[in-house]
Coordinates of C-alpha atoms and ligand atoms in Angstrom, one line a residue:
M1212 CA -0.1 0.0 0.0
N1213 CA 1.0 3.6 -0.5
T1214 CA 2.2 4.6 2.8
T1215 CA 2.1 8.2 2.3
K1216 CA -1.7 7.9 2.3
K1217 CA -3.6 7.5 5.5
D1218 CA -5.9 4.5 5.8
L1219 CA -9.4 6.2 6.5
W1220 CA -11.4 3.1 6.5
D1221 CA -12.8 1.8 9.9
A1222 CA -13.3 -2.0 9.3
S1223 CA -15.4 -2.4 12.4
L1224 CA -17.9 0.3 11.7
Y1225 CA -18.2 -1.1 8.1
D1226 CA -18.8 -4.6 9.6
N1227 CA -21.2 -3.4 12.3
N1228 CA -23.3 -1.0 10.4
H1229 CA -22.9 -1.4 6.7
A1230 CA -23.6 -5.2 6.2
F1231 CA -26.1 -4.2 3.6
V1232 CA -23.1 -3.8 1.2
S1233 CA -22.4 -7.4 1.2
N1234 CA -25.8 -8.5 1.4
Y1235 CA -26.6 -6.7 -1.9
G1236 CA -23.6 -8.5 -3.2
T1237 CA -25.0 -11.9 -2.8
D1238 CA -27.1 -11.0 -5.8
L1239 CA -24.1 -10.2 -7.8
I1240 CA -22.7 -13.7 -7.0
S1241 CA -25.8 -15.1 -8.8
L1242 CA -25.0 -13.1 -11.8
L1243 CA -21.3 -14.2 -11.7
N1244 CA -22.7 -17.8 -11.7
P1245 CA -19.4 -19.2 -10.6
K1246 CA -18.3 -22.8 -11.5
Q1247 CA -16.5 -25.0 -8.9
G1248 CA -12.7 -24.5 -9.2
E1249 CA -12.9 -21.4 -11.2
R1250 CA -10.2 -18.8 -10.0
V1251 CA -12.0 -15.6 -9.1
L1252 CA -10.3 -12.2 -8.0
D1253 CA -12.5 -10.1 -5.8
V1254 CA -11.4 -6.5 -6.4
G1255 CA -12.3 -4.3 -3.1
C1256 CA -13.0 -7.4 -1.0
G1257 CA -13.5 -5.2 2.1
T1258 CA -13.6 -7.4 5.2
G1259 CA -14.1 -10.5 3.2
D1260 CA -17.8 -11.5 3.5
L1261 CA -18.4 -12.1 -0.4
A1262 CA -15.0 -13.8 -0.9
N1263 CA -16.1 -16.3 1.7
M1264 CA -19.3 -17.0 0.2
L1265 CA -17.4 -17.7 -3.0
H1266 CA -15.0 -19.8 -1.1
D1267 CA -18.1 -21.9 0.3
L1268 CA -19.2 -22.4 -3.4
H1269 CA -15.7 -24.1 -3.9
I1270 CA -14.2 -21.2 -5.9
D1271 CA -10.6 -20.5 -5.8
V1272 CA -11.0 -16.9 -4.6
V1273 CA -8.3 -14.3 -3.9
G1274 CA -9.3 -11.0 -2.4
I1275 CA -7.6 -7.7 -2.7
D1276 CA -8.4 -4.3 -1.2
Y1277 CA -6.5 -1.0 -1.0
S1278 CA -7.1 -0.5 2.7
E1279 CA -5.0 -2.2 5.1
N1280 CA -7.6 -2.1 7.9
M1281 CA -10.0 -4.0 5.7
I1282 CA -7.5 -6.7 4.8
E1283 CA -6.4 -7.2 8.3
Q1284 CA -10.0 -7.8 9.3
A1285 CA -10.6 -10.0 6.4
K1286 CA -7.7 -12.2 7.3
Q1287 CA -8.9 -12.4 10.9
K1288 CA -12.4 -13.5 9.8
Y1289 CA -11.4 -15.9 7.1
P1290 CA -7.9 -17.1 7.6
H1291 CA -8.4 -19.7 4.9
I1292 CA -8.7 -17.2 2.1
P1293 CA -5.7 -15.3 0.6
F1294 CA -6.2 -11.7 1.0
Y1295 CA -3.9 -8.9 0.0
V1296 CA -3.4 -5.1 0.2
A1297 CA -3.2 -4.0 -3.5
D1298 CA -4.2 -1.2 -5.8
A1299 CA -6.7 -2.1 -8.3
T1300 CA -5.1 0.2 -10.7
A1301 CA -1.8 -1.5 -10.5
L1302 CA -2.4 -5.2 -10.3
T1303 CA 0.6 -7.5 -11.1
Y1304 CA -1.5 -10.5 -12.1
E1305 CA -1.2 -11.7 -15.6
N1306 CA -3.8 -14.0 -17.4
E1307 CA -4.5 -15.8 -14.0
F1308 CA -8.1 -15.4 -13.3
D1309 CA -11.4 -16.8 -15.0
C1310 CA -13.2 -14.1 -13.4
V1311 CA -12.7 -10.6 -11.8
F1312 CA -15.6 -9.9 -9.4
S1313 CA -16.1 -6.5 -7.8
N1314 CA -19.0 -5.2 -5.6
A1315 CA -19.3 -1.5 -4.6
T1316 CA -15.7 -0.6 -5.2
L1317 CA -15.0 0.8 -8.8
H1318 CA -16.9 4.0 -8.0
W1319 CA -13.8 4.7 -5.5
I1320 CA -11.4 4.6 -8.3
K1321 CA -11.2 8.0 -10.1
N1322 CA -8.9 6.6 -12.7
P1323 CA -11.2 4.1 -14.3
E1324 CA -9.0 3.5 -17.5
K1325 CA -6.1 2.3 -15.2
A1326 CA -8.5 0.0 -13.3
I1327 CA -10.1 -1.4 -16.5
E1328 CA -6.5 -2.1 -17.9
S1329 CA -5.4 -3.9 -14.7
I1330 CA -8.4 -6.1 -14.5
Y1331 CA -7.9 -6.9 -18.2
Q1332 CA -4.4 -7.8 -17.6
S1333 CA -5.5 -10.1 -14.6
L1334 CA -8.1 -12.1 -16.6
K1335 CA -7.4 -15.1 -18.8
L1336 CA -8.4 -14.7 -22.4
G1337 CA -12.3 -15.1 -22.5
G1338 CA -12.4 -14.5 -18.7
R1339 CA -15.2 -12.2 -17.5
M1340 CA -15.5 -9.2 -15.4
V1341 CA -18.7 -9.1 -13.3
V1342 CA -19.0 -5.9 -11.4
E1343 CA -21.5 -3.5 -9.6
F1344 CA -20.9 -0.1 -8.5
G1345 CA -22.5 3.5 -8.2
G1346 CA -23.7 4.8 -11.6
G1347 CA -24.8 8.3 -12.9
G1348 CA -26.9 10.0 -10.3
N1349 CA -25.7 7.6 -7.4
V1350 CA -26.5 9.0 -3.9
Q1351 CA -27.0 12.6 -5.5
T1352 CA -29.6 13.7 -3.1
I1353 CA -27.3 13.3 -0.3
T1354 CA -24.0 14.7 -2.1
D1355 CA -25.7 17.7 -3.3
E1356 CA -26.9 18.7 0.0
L1357 CA -23.7 17.7 1.7
I1358 CA -21.6 19.8 -0.7
K1359 CA -24.1 22.7 -0.3
Q1360 CA -23.6 22.7 3.5
I1361 CA -19.8 22.3 3.4
K1362 CA -19.8 25.4 1.1
N1363 CA -22.3 27.3 3.4
A1364 CA -19.8 26.6 6.2
G1365 CA -17.2 28.6 4.4
I1366 CA -15.2 25.4 3.4
P1367 CA -14.0 25.4 -0.2
F1368 CA -15.1 22.3 -2.2
T1369 CA -13.7 21.5 -5.8
D1370 CA -14.7 18.8 -8.1
E1371 CA -11.2 17.2 -7.5
Q1372 CA -12.3 16.7 -3.7
F1373 CA -15.4 14.7 -4.8
P1374 CA -14.2 11.3 -3.9
W1375 CA -16.2 9.1 -6.4
Y1376 CA -16.7 8.4 -10.0
F1377 CA -20.4 7.6 -11.0
P1378 CA -20.4 7.1 -14.7
T1379 CA -23.4 6.7 -17.0
I1380 CA -23.6 3.3 -18.6
G1381 CA -22.7 4.8 -22.0
E1382 CA -19.5 6.3 -20.6
Y1383 CA -18.3 3.0 -18.9
T1384 CA -19.2 0.6 -21.7
S1385 CA -17.5 2.8 -24.1
L1386 CA -14.4 2.8 -21.9
L1387 CA -14.6 -1.1 -21.7
E1388 CA -14.8 -1.4 -25.4
S1389 CA -12.0 0.9 -26.0
K1390 CA -9.7 -1.5 -23.7
N1391 CA -10.7 -4.6 -25.7
F1392 CA -13.6 -5.8 -23.5
Q1393 CA -16.8 -7.3 -25.2
V1394 CA -19.7 -5.9 -23.0
G1395 CA -22.4 -8.7 -22.9
Y1396 CA -24.6 -7.2 -20.2
A1397 CA -25.0 -3.7 -18.8
F1398 CA -27.7 -2.5 -16.4
H1399 CA -28.3 0.9 -14.6
F1400 CA -31.0 0.9 -12.0
S1401 CA -32.3 2.6 -8.9
R1402 CA -32.0 0.8 -5.7
P1403 CA -33.1 3.0 -2.7
T1404 CA -31.1 1.6 0.0
K1405 CA -32.2 1.3 3.7
L1406 CA -29.7 2.9 6.2
S1407 CA -31.1 1.4 9.4
G1408 CA -32.5 3.5 12.3
E1409 CA -32.5 7.1 13.3
D1410 CA -28.8 7.4 12.9
G1411 CA -28.6 5.7 9.6
L1412 CA -27.7 8.7 7.4
R1413 CA -25.2 9.9 10.0
N1414 CA -23.5 6.5 10.2
W1415 CA -23.4 6.4 6.4
L1416 CA -21.7 9.9 6.2
E1417 CA -19.3 8.9 9.1
M1418 CA -18.4 5.7 7.4
F1419 CA -18.0 7.0 3.6
S1420 CA -17.0 10.6 3.8
P1421 CA -13.9 10.8 6.0
S1422 CA -11.8 11.9 3.2
I1423 CA -13.9 14.9 2.6
F1424 CA -13.6 16.0 6.2
E1425 CA -10.0 14.9 7.0
N1426 CA -9.0 18.4 7.7
V1427 CA -12.2 19.8 9.0
D1428 CA -12.8 20.4 12.8
T1429 CA -15.2 17.8 14.3
V1430 CA -17.6 20.4 15.7
V1431 CA -17.9 22.0 12.3
K1432 CA -18.4 18.5 10.6
N1433 CA -21.2 17.7 13.1
N1434 CA -23.0 20.8 12.5
I1435 CA -22.8 20.1 8.7
F1436 CA -24.1 16.6 9.4
D1437 CA -27.0 18.1 11.6
T1438 CA -28.0 20.4 8.8
V1439 CA -27.9 17.8 6.1
E1440 CA -30.0 15.3 8.3
K1441 CA -32.5 18.1 8.8
N1442 CA -32.8 19.1 5.1
L1443 CA -33.0 15.6 3.9
Y1444 CA -35.6 14.3 6.4
E1445 CA -38.6 14.8 4.2
K1446 CA -37.1 13.4 1.2
L1447 CA -35.1 10.3 2.7
Y1448 CA -36.5 9.4 6.1
R1449 CA -39.6 6.9 6.1
N1450 CA -40.9 4.9 8.9
G1451 CA -38.1 5.1 11.1
N1452 CA -35.4 4.4 8.6
W1453 CA -33.2 6.6 6.1
Y1454 CA -33.2 5.4 2.5
A1455 CA -30.1 6.5 0.4
D1456 CA -30.7 7.1 -3.3
Y1457 CA -28.4 4.5 -4.7
K1458 CA -28.2 4.0 -8.5
R1459 CA -26.2 1.0 -9.5
I1460 CA -24.5 -0.2 -12.7
R1461 CA -24.0 -3.8 -13.3
I1462 CA -21.7 -5.1 -16.0
I1463 CA -20.6 -8.4 -17.4
A1464 CA -17.7 -7.9 -20.0
L1465 CA -15.5 -10.6 -21.5
K1466 CA -11.7 -10.2 -22.2
K1467 CA -11.3 -10.4 -26.0
Ligands
LIG2934 C1 -22.1 3.2 -3.1 O1 -21.8 2.0 -2.7 O2 -22.8 3.5 -4.1 C2 -21.4 4.2 -2.2 C3 -21.0 4.0 -1.1 C4 -20.3 5.1 -0.3 C5 -20.3 6.4 -0.9 C6 -20.7 6.6 -2.2 C7 -21.2 5.6 -2.8

């Protein structure tokens, strides 16, 4: 891992409050439709839950994640699976995997060309990439309000500071084709996602926006979160739970 970059991922918070990420990922395993003995690379494996489901299906799975904290927790939970800290834009595998699988990770990579090249290199010829991540418009109700309140607090916020990449399906499939993938399936859909309980939105903001607030005083950050909660209550809070406006892209693409 790049040691100059601080690891802002809290693996325990992730496991305790964000199990829905892996729960939705089980659906993606159905799309992957893995065959016994296939060799699968899980890119952005987090704390390893989906990799372990693949292992239980007799898949020869390897998990990688950019976060040391996540990989440490994955190794503790599932010591029988090989997990490594690695950068998805600089993988060193060559023609090794039948499949590259990735759930809720590729939107963190703001250099998608490099990630696609790296995945391509890791796959065997004819191997498949089966991925799901945030597409155009993903969590936009939340991020628009968050950025508005950051700016209202007098904190500058530029496009470069936006930590995510949420492409349209046209943008992403064109990129894949330009890198010699054959796109067999592409689907862009809305999936309002329950963030459990009264603190659901705040937990989500705490978990996923630390890079935005790295240099912001905690009191200022908490005031921003208070205002975001207040302003989004009518739009996103129903029957005791918050619902984030997730929009997902699912892709199956083959290495030509
Ligand atoms: C997502 O899974 O879509 C997501 C998670 C955290 C921040 C932004 C998007």
